[in-house]
Coordinates of C-alpha atoms and ligand atoms in Angstrom, one line a residue:
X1464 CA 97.9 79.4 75.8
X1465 CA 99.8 76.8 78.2
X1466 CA 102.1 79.1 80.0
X1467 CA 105.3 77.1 81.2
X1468 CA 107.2 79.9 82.9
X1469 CA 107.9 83.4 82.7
X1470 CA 111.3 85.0 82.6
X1471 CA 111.8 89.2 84.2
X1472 CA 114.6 90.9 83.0
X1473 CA 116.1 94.3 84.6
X1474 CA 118.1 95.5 82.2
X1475 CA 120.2 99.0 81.8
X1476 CA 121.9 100.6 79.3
X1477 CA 123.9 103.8 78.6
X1478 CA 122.0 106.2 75.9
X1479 CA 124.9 107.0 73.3
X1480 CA 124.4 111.0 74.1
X1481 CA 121.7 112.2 76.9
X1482 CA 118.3 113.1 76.0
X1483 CA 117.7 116.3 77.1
X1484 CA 113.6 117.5 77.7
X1485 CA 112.4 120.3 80.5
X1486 CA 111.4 117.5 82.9
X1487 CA 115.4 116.1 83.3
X1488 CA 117.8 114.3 81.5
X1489 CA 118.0 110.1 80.3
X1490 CA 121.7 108.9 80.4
X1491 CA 121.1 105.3 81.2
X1492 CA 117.8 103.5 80.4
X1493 CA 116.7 100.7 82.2
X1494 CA 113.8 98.7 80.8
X1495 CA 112.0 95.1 82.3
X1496 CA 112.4 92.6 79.6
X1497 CA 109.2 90.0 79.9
X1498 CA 109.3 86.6 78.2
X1499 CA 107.3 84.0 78.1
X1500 CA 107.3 80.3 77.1
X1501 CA 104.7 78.1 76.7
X1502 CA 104.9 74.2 76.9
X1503 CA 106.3 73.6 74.1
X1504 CA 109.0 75.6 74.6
X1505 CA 108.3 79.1 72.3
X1506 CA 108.9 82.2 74.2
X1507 CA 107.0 85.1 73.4
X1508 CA 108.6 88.6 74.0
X1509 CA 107.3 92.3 75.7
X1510 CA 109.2 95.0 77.1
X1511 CA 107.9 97.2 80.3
X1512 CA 108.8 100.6 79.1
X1513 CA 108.6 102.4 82.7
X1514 CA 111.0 104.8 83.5
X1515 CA 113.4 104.6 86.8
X1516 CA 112.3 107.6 88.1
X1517 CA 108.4 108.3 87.5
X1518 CA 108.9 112.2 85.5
X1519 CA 107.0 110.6 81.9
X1520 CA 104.1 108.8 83.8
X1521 CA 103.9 107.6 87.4
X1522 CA 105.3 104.1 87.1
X1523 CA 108.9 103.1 87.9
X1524 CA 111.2 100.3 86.7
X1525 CA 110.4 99.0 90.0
X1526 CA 106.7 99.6 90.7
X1527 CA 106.0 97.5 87.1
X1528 CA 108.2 95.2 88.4
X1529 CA 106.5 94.5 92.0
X1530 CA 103.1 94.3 89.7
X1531 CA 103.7 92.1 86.7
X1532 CA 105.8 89.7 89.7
X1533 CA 102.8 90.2 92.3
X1534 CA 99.6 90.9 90.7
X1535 CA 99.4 90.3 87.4
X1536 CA 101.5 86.6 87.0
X1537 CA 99.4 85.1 89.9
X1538 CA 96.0 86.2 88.0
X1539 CA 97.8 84.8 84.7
X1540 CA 98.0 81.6 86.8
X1541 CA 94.7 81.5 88.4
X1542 CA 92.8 82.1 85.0
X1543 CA 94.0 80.7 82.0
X1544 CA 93.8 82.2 78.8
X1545 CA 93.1 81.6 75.3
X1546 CA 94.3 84.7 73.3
X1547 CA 96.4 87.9 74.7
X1548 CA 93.0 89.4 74.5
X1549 CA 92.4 87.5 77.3
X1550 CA 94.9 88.6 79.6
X1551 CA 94.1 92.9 78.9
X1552 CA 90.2 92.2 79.9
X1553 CA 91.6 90.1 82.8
X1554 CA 94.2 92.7 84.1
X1555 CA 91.2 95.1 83.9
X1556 CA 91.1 94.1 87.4
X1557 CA 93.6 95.8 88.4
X1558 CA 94.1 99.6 87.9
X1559 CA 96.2 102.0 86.4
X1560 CA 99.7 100.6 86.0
X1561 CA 99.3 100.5 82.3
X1562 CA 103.0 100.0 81.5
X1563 CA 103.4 96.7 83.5
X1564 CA 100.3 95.3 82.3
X1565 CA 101.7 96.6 78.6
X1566 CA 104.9 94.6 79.1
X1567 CA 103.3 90.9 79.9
X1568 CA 100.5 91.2 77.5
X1569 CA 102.8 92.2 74.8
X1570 CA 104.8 89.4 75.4
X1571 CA 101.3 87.3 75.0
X1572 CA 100.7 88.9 71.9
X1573 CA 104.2 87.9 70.2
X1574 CA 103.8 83.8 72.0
X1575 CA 100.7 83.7 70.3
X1576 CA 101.6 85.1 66.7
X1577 CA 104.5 82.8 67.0
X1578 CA 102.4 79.8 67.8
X1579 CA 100.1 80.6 64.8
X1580 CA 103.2 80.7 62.4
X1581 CA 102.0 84.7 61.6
X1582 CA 103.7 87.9 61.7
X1583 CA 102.5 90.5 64.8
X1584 CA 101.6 92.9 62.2
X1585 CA 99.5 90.7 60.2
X1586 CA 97.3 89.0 63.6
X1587 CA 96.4 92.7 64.5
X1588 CA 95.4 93.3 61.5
X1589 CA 98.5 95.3 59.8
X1590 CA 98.1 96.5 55.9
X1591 CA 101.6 98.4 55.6
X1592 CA 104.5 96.9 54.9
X1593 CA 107.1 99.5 55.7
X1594 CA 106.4 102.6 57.7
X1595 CA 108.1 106.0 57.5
X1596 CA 110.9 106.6 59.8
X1597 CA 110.7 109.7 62.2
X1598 CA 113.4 111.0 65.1
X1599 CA 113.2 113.2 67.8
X1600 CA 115.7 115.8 68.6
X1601 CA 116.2 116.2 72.6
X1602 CA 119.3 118.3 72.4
X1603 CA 120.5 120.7 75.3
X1604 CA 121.7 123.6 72.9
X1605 CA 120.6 125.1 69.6
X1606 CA 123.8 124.1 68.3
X1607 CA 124.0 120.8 69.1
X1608 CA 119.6 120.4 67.7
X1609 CA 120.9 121.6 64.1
X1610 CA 124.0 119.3 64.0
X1611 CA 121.6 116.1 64.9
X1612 CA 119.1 117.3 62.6
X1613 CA 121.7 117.3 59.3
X1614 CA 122.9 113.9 61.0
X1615 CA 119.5 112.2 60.8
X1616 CA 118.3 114.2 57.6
X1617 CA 121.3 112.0 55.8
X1618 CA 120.1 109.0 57.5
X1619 CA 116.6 109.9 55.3
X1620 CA 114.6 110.5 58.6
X1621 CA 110.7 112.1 57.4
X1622 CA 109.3 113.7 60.4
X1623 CA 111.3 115.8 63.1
X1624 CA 110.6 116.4 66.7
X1625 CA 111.9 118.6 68.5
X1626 CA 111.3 118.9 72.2
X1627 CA 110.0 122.6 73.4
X1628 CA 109.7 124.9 76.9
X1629 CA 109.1 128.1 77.2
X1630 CA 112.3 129.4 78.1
X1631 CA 113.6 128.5 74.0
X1632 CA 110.5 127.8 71.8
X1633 CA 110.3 130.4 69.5
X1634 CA 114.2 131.4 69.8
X1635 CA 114.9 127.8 68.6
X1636 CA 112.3 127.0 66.0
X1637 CA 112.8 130.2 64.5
X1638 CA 116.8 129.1 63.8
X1639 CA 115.8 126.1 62.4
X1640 CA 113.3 127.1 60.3
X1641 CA 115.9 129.4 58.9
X1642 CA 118.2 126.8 57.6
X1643 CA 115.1 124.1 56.8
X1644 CA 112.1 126.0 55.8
X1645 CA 110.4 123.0 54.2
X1646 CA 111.4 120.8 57.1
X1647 CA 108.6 117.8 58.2
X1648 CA 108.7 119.3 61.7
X1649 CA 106.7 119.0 64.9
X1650 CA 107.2 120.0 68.7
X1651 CA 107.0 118.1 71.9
X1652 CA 106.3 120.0 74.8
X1653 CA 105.7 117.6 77.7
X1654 CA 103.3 119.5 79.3
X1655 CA 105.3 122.8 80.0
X1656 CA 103.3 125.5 79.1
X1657 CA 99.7 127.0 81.2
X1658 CA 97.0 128.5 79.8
X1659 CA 98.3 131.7 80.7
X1660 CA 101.1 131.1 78.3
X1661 CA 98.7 131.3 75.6
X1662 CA 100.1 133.9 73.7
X1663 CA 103.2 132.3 73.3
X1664 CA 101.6 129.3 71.9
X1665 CA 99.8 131.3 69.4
X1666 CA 103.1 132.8 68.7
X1667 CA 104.4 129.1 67.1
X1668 CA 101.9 129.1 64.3
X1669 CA 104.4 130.9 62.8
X1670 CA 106.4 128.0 62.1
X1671 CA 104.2 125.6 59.9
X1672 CA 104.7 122.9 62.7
X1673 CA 102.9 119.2 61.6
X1674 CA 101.5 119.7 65.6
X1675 CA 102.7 120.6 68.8
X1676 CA 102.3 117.4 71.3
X1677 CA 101.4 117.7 74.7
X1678 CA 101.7 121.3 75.5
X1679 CA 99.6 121.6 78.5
X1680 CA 99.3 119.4 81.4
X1681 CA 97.9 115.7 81.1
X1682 CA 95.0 116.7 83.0
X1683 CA 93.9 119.8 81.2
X1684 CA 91.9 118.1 79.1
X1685 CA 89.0 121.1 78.9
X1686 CA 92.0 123.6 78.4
X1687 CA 93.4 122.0 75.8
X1688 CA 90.2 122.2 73.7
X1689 CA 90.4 126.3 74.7
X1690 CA 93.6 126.3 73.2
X1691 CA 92.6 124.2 70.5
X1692 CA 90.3 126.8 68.9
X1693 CA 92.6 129.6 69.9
X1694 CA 95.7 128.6 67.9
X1695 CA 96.0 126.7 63.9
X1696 CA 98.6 124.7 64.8
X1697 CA 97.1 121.1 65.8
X1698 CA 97.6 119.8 68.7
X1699 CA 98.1 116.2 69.5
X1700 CA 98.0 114.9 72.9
X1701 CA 100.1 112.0 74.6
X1702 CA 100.6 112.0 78.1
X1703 CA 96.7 112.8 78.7
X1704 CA 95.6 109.7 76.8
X1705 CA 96.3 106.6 78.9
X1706 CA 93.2 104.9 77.8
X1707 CA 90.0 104.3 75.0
X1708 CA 87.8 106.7 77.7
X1709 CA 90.3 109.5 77.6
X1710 CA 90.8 109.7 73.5
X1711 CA 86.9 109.4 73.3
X1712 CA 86.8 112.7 75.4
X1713 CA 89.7 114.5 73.8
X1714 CA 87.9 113.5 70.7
X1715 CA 84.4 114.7 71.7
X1716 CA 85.7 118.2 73.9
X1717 CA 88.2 118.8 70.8
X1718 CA 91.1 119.0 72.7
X1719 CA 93.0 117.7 69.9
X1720 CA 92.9 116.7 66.1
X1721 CA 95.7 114.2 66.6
X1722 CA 96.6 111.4 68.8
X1723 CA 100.0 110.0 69.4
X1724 CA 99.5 106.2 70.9
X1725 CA 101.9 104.3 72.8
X1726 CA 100.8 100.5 73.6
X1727 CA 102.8 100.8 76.7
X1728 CA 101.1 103.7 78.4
X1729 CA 97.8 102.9 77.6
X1730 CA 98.2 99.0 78.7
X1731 CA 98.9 97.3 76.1
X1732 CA 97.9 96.2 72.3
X1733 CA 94.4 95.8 73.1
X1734 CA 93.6 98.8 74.4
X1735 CA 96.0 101.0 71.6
X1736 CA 94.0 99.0 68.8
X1737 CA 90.6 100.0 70.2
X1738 CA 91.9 103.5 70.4
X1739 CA 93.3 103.5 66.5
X1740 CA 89.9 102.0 65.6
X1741 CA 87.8 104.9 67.2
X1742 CA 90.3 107.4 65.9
X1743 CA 90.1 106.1 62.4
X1744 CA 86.3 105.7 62.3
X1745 CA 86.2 109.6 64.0
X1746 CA 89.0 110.7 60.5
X1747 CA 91.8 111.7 63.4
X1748 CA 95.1 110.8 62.9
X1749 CA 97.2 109.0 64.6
X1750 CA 100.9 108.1 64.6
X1751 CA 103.0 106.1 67.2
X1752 CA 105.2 107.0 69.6
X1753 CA 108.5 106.1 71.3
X1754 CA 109.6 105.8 75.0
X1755 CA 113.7 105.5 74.2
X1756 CA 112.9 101.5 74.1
X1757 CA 114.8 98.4 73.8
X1758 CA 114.1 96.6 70.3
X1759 CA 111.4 94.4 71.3
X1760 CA 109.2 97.6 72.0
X1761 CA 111.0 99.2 69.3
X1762 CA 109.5 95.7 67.2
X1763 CA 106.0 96.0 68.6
X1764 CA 105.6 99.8 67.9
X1765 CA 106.8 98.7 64.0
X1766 CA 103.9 95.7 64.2
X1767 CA 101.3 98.5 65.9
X1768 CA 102.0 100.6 63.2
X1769 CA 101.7 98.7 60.5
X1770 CA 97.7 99.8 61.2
X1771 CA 95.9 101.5 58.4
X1772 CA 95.0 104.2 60.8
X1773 CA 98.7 105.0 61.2
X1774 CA 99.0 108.0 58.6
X1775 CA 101.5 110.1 60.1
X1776 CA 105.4 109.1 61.0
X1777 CA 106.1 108.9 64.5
X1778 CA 108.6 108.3 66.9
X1779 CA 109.9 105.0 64.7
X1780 CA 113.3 105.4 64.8
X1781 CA 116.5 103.0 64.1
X1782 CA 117.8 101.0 67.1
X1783 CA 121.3 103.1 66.8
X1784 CA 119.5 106.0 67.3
X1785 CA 119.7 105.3 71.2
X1786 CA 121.8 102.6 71.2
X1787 CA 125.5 101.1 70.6
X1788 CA 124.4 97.7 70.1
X1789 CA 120.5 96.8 70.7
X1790 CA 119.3 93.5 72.6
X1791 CA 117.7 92.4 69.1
X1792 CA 119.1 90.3 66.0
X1793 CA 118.6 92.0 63.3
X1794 CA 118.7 95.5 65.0
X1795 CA 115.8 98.0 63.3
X1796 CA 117.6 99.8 61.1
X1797 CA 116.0 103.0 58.3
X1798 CA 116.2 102.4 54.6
X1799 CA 115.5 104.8 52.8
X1800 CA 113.7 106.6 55.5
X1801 CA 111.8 103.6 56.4
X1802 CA 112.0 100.8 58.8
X1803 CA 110.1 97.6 56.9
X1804 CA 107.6 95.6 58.3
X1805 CA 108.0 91.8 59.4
X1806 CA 106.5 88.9 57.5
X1807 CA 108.0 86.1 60.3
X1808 CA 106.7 84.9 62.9
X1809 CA 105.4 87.2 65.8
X1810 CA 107.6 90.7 66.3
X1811 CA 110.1 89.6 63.7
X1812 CA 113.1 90.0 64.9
X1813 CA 115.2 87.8 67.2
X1814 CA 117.2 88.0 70.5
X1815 CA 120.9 88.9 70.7
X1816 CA 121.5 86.6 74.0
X1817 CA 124.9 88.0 74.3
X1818 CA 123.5 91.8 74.6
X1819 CA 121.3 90.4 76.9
X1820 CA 123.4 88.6 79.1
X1821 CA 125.4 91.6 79.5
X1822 CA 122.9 94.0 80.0
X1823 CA 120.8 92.2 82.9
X1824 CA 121.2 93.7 86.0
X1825 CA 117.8 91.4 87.6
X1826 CA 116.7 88.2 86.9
X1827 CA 113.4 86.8 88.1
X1828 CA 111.1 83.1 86.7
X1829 CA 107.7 82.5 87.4
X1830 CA 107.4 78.4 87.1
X1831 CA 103.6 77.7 86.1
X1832 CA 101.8 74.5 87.0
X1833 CA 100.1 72.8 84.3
X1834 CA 97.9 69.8 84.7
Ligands
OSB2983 O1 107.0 112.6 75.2 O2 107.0 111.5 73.5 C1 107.5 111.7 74.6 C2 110.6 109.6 75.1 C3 110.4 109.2 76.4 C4 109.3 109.6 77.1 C5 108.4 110.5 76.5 C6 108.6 110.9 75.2 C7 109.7 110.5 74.5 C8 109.9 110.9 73.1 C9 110.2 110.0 72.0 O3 109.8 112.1 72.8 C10 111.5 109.2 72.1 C11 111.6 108.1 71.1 O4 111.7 108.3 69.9 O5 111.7 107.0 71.6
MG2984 MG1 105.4 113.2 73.9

């Protein structure tokens, strides 16, 4: 791959309504847009899905910034590569900071599907062609959780999320059980609840949930499996996997019968592909999930799972979900309570310059010299 330069993009953008979880509130997302073009002039697309204050995971818009402009573009430079492959075996040489490393070799992975004239889906080895549309509900009231269900029920949504802490869990799910018994319905609970809460979580079996993510913290890897064989509603973890190691171990401690993977916190396609392999070879399920991204990562996460392994609807929502107008062209939009999969060239979707232009706050390029 000749690398020509690479282009950094801050951006920031207003959510249309907040998104509300235990940890704080998202009113205005800022994301680092990552292209890169090659000598012949193709650019190739990721998107660093960090967070400006580090509540999901420990990286910051800024901190993937100072690594992907630091670290990570001056080892692209000193060691060419051949395939994006390449470049998440390189960055192994550099720890942690999965979401930065996400965001450049993404943008590798798109380059070199475009150079080959073949979709994303179809170079990682994609056999869907749509996938079912899911949403999450992050809502601040009971109230206002109903009235975005009924919105995104009529927009043909499959799977609801809704996001869960002790202080409303049962209170909650119980109301909207009542008005959608048969509801495709799952909790999120971003690590809010102890072991000693166990009764509580036993108490939630009561509502026929698909799984409950994340309800312990993303260390409590042995206590998950306790509370794994004391409750029957599955659990699926996503803040504890950040890499192939720690799904092997959830896996083999039976801490959970489900995985949710995100490319961008476990750094990159590469490692999210090994992970769906293992899980699909070990008959657990996965599905993939969502970080309130722009639509190149919204694009990626469509291309990622396009997997066979991807059997359960995740976090694949429309881009006017989050957004007033997205920075891609066509936006992802749910038909039918599906989002379809590319057949062009690389993530499939193009870029609204304008949106853009008017959503960069930062601006940095990376020249490379090529002999
Ligand atoms: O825990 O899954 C999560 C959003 C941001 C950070 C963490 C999580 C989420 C979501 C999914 O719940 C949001 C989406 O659909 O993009
Ligand atoms: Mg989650």
């Amino acid at each position: 791959m000749r690398i020509a330069q690479i282009k950094l993009r801050v951006i920031s953008m207003p959510l249309k309504s907040p998104f509300h979880t235990h940890l704080g509130t998202v009113t205005e997302r800022e994301g680092i847009i990552v292209e890169v073009i090659d000598s012949d002039g193709i650019s190739g697309y990721g998107e660093g899905v960090a967070f400006s204050t580090p509540w999901y995971t420990e990286e910051t818009v800024a901190t993937s910034l100072h690594i992907v402009s630091d670290v990570l573009i001056p080892l692209l430079k000193k060691w060419p590569i051949k395939h994006p492959e390449d470049a998440a075996i390189l960055f192994q040489s550099v720890r942690r900071n999965h979401m930065a490393k996400a965001g450049l070799e993404m943008a590798l992975w798109d380059l070199y599907a475009k150079r080959n004239s073949m979709s994303l889906s179809k170079v990682i080895g994609g056999t869907r062609s749509e996938i079912a549309a899911g949403v999450v509900v992050a809502a601040d009231s009971l109230n206002s959780s109903l009235n975005q269900i009924e919105k995104y029920l009529g927009e043909g949504y499959q799977r609801f999320k809704i996001k869960i802490n002790p202080s409303q869990d049962y209170s909650v799910l119980e109301e909207i059980r009542r008005y959608y018994p048969e509801l495709p319905l799952m909790a999120d609970a971003n690590s809010a609840y102890t072991l000693n809460d166990i009764d509580r979580l036993k108490a939630l079996d009561d509502f026929n949930l698909l799984m409950i993510e994340q309800p312990l913290a993303s260390d409590d890897i042995i206590e998950h499996s306790l509370l794994q064989n004391e409750i029957n509603t599955p659990i699926c973890l996503d803040e504890s996997i950040v890499s192939f190691n720690d799904a092997k171990n959830a896996i083999e401690l039976g801490s959970c019968k489900i995985i949710n993977i995100k490319a961008g916190r476990v750094g990159g396609l590469y490692e999210a592909i090994r992970i769906h392999d293992f899980c699909l070879d070990r008959g657990i399920e996965v599905w993939c999930g969502g970080m309130i991204e722009f639509g190149i990562s919204r694009a990626h996460n469509i291309a990622l799972a396009s997997l066979p392994g991807f059997t359960i609807p995740g976090d694949i929502s429309a881009s006017n979900r989050f957004w007033d107008e997205d920075i891609i062209s066509p936006e992802v939009s749910v038909k039918n309570g599906s989002v379809s999969v590319p057949d062009t060239p690389g993530i499939g979707f193009g870029i609204n310059e304008k949106r853009l232009k008017e959503t960069t706050r930062i601006e940095k390029v990376f020249k490379f010299e090529n002999k």
